[in-house]
Tab-separated table of C-alpha atoms in Angstrom:
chain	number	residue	atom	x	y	z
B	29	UNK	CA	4.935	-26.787	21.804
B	30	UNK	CA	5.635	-29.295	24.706
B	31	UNK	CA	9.033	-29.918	24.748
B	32	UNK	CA	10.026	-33.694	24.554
B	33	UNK	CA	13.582	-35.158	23.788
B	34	UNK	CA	12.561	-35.413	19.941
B	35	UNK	CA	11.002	-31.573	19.949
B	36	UNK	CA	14.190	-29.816	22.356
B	37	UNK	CA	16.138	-29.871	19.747
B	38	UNK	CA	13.916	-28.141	17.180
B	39	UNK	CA	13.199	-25.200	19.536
B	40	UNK	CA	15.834	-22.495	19.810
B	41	UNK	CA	16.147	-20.709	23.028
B	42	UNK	CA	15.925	-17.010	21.746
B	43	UNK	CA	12.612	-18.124	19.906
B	44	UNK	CA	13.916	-18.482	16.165
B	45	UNK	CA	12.351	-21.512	14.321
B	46	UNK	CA	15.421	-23.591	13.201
B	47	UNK	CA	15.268	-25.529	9.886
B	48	UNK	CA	12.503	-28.339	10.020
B	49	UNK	CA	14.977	-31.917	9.482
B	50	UNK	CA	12.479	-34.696	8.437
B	51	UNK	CA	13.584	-38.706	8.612
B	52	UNK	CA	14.388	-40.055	5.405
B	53	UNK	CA	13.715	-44.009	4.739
B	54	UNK	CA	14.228	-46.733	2.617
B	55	UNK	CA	11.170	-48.392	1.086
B	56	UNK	CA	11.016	-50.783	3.934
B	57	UNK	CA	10.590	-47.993	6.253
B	58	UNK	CA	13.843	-47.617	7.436
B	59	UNK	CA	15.540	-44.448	8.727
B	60	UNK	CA	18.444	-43.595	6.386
B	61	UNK	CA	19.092	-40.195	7.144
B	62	UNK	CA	17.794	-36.162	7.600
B	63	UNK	CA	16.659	-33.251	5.041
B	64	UNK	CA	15.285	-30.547	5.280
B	65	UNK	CA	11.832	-29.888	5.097
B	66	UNK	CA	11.133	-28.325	1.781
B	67	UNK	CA	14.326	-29.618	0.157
B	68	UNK	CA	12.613	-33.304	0.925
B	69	UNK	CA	9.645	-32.153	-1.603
B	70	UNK	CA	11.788	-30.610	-4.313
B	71	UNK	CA	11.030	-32.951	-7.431
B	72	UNK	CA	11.901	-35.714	-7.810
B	73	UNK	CA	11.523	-35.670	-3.794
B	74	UNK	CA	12.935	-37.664	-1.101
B	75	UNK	CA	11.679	-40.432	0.446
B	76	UNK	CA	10.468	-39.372	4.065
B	77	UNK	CA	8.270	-40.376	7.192
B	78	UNK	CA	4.885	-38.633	7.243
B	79	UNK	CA	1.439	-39.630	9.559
B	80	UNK	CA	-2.308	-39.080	8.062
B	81	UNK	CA	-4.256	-38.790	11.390
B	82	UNK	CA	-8.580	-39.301	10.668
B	83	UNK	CA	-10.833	-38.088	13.680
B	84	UNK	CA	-14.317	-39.232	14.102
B	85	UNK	CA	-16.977	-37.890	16.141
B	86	UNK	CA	-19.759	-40.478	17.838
B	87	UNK	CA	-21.753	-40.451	14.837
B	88	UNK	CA	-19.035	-41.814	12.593
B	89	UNK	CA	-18.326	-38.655	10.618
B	90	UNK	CA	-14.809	-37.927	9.911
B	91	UNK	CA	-13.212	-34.140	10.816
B	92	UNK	CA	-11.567	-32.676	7.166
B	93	UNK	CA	-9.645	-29.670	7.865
B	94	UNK	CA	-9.206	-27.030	5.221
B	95	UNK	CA	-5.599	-26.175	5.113
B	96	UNK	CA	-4.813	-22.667	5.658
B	97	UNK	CA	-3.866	-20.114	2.716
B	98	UNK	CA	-0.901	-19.528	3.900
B	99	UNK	CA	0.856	-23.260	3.659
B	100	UNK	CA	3.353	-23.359	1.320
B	101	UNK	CA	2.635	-26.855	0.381
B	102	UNK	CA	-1.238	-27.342	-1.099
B	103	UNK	CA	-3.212	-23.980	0.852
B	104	UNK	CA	-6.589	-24.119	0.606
B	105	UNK	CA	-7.002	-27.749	-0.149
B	106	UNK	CA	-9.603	-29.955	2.157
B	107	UNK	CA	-7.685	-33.317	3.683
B	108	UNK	CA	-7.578	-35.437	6.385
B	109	UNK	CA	-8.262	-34.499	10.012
B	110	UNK	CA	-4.358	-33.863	10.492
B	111	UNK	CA	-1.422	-34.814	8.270
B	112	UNK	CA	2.225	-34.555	9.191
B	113	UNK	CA	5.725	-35.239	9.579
B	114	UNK	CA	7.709	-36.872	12.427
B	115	UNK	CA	10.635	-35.115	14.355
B	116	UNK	CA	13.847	-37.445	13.485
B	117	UNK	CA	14.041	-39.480	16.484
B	118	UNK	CA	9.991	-38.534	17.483
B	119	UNK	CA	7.681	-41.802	17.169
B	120	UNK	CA	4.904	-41.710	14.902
B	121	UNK	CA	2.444	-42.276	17.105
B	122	UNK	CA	3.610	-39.374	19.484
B	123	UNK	CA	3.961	-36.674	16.480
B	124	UNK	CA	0.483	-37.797	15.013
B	125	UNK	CA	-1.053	-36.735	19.072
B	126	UNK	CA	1.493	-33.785	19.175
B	127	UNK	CA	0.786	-32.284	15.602
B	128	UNK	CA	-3.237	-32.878	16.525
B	129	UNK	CA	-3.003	-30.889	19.661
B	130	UNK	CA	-0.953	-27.803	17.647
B	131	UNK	CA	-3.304	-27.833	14.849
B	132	UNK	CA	-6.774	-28.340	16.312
B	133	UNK	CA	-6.729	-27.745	19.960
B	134	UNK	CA	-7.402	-31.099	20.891
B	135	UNK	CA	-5.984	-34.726	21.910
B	136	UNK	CA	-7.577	-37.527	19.638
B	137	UNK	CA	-9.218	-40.289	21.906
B	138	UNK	CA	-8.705	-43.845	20.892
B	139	UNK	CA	-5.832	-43.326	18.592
B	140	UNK	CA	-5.238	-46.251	17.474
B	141	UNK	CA	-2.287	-47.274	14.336
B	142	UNK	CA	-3.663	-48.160	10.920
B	143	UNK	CA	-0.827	-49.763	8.955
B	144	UNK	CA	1.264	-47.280	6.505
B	145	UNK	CA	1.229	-46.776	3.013
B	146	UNK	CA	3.788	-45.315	0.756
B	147	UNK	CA	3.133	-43.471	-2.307
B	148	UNK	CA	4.820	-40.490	-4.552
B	149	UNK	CA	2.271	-37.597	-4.914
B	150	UNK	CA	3.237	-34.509	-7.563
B	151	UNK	CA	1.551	-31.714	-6.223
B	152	UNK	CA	0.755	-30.071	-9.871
B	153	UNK	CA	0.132	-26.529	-7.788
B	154	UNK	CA	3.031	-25.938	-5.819
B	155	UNK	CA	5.337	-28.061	-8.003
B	156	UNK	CA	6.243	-29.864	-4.758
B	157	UNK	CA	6.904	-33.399	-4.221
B	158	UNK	CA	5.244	-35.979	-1.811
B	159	UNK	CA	7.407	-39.096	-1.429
B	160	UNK	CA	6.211	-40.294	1.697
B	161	UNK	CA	6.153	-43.609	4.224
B	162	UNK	CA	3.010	-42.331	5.822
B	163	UNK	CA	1.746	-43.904	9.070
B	164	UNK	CA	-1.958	-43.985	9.702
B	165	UNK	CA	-4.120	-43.517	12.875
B	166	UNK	CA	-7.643	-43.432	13.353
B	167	UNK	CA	-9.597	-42.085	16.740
B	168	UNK	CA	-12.159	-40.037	18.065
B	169	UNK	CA	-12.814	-36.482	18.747
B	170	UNK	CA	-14.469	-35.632	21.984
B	171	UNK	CA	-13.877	-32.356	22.834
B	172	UNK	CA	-14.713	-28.655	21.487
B	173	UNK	CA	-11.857	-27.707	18.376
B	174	UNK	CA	-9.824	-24.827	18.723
B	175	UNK	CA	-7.981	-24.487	15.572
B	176	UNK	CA	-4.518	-22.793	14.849
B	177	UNK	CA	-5.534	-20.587	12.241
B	178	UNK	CA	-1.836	-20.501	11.093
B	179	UNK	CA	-2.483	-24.083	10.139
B	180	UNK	CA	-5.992	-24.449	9.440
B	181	UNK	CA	-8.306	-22.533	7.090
B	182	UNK	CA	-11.825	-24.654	8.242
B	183	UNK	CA	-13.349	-27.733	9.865
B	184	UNK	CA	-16.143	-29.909	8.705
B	185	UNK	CA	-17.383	-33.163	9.891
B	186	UNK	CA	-19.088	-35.512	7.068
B	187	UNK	CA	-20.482	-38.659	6.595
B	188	UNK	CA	-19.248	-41.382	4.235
B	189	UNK	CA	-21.757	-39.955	1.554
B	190	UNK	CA	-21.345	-36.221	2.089
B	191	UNK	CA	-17.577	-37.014	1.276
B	192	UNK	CA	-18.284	-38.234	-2.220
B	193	UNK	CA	-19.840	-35.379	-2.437
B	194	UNK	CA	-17.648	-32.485	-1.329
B	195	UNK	CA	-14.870	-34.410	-3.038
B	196	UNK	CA	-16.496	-34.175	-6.534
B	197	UNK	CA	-16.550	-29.898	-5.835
B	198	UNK	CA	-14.012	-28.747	-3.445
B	199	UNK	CA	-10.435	-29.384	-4.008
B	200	UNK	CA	-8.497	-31.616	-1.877
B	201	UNK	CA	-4.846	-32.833	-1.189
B	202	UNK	CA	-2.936	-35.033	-3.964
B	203	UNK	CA	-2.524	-37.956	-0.791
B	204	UNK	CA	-6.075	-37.419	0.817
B	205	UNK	CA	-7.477	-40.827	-1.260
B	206	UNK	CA	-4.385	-42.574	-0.919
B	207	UNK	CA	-4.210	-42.172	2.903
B	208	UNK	CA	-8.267	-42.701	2.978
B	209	UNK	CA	-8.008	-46.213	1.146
B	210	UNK	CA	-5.200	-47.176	3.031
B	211	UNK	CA	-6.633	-46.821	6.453
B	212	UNK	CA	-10.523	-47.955	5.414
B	213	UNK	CA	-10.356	-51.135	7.456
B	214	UNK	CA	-9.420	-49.558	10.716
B	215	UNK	CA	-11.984	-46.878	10.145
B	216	UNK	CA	-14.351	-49.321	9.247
B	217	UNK	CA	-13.433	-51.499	12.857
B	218	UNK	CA	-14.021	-47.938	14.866
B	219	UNK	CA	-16.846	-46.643	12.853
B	220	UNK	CA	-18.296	-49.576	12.796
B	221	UNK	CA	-20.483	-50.896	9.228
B	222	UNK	CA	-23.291	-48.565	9.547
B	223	UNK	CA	-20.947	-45.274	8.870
B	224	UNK	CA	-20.348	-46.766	5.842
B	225	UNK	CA	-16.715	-45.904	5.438
């Protein structure tokens, strides 16, 4: 991981991973505070900073990743090209390129911010909580994926209509729609109309 003011002080020197700390917020968005990680999505969860990243190629289809089996929050599920959580003190924008580049192996091209939406999600499987203030991006993928297998199970790229599809058989995420909707009209402006998105 590079290390960056935000990420120093979530290394350890003697290689230990320390307790993940995510940013809690008020509804406007606001940074109120810390918790940990999985204590953030213990029901009734807390309210907390997240960023859905979605990853196009030049034909307009959009990169789902299959999460790996061994998550502890929804394994196995398809979502969004890359889904996350901010260090406290780490900009969105700069954890949403940072969490890419650990997951998949690559920097997105374009990024670009895509407004936020905020939602509760009960995850019915892992009896975890998603109460989240989730910043969007859309970009573009332009080089070969090398995926963490830690972190990802599989990689597709589909079209608008191959979506509906796969969506009707495979499982995916409780946020994937949410995050999808909310960030239609800046895939739409990169996509353009023809990718129907």
């Amino acid at each position: 991981m590079p290390i960056t003011p935000a990420t120093a002080t979530h290394s350890s020197s003697n290689g230990n991973a320390e307790a993940i700390l995510l940013e809690l917020v008020d509804e406007d968005g606001t940074t109120i505070g810390t918790a940990e990680k999985l204590t953030a999505h213990q029901p009734p969860g807390q309210l907390h900073r997240a960023f859905s990243v979605f990853l196009f190629d030049e034909r307009g289809r959009l990169l789902l990743q299959q999460r790996a089996l061994g998550k502890y929050h929804s394994p196995g599920v398809w979502s969004n090209t890359c889904c996350g959580h901010p260090y406290p003190g780490e900009a969105p924008f700069a954890a949403a390129a940072r969490r890419t580049f650990e997951e998949l192996g690559v920097s997105p091209s374009l990024l670009a911010e895509a407004g936020t939406v905020r939602y509760n999600h009960p995850d019915p499987e892992s009896g975890l909580v998603e109460q989240e203030y989730n910043h969007l991006f859309v970009g573009m993928v332009q080089s070969a994926l090398r995926p963490d297998p830690e972190e990802v199970g599989s990689t597709v790229f589909v079209s608008a209509g191959e979506l509906a599809g796969r969506h009707a058989k495979d499982p995916f995420s409780a946020w994937f729609m949410t995050v999808l909707d909310a960030a239609r009209p800046a895939i739409r402006e990169l996509t353009g109309d023809s990718a129907g998105w």
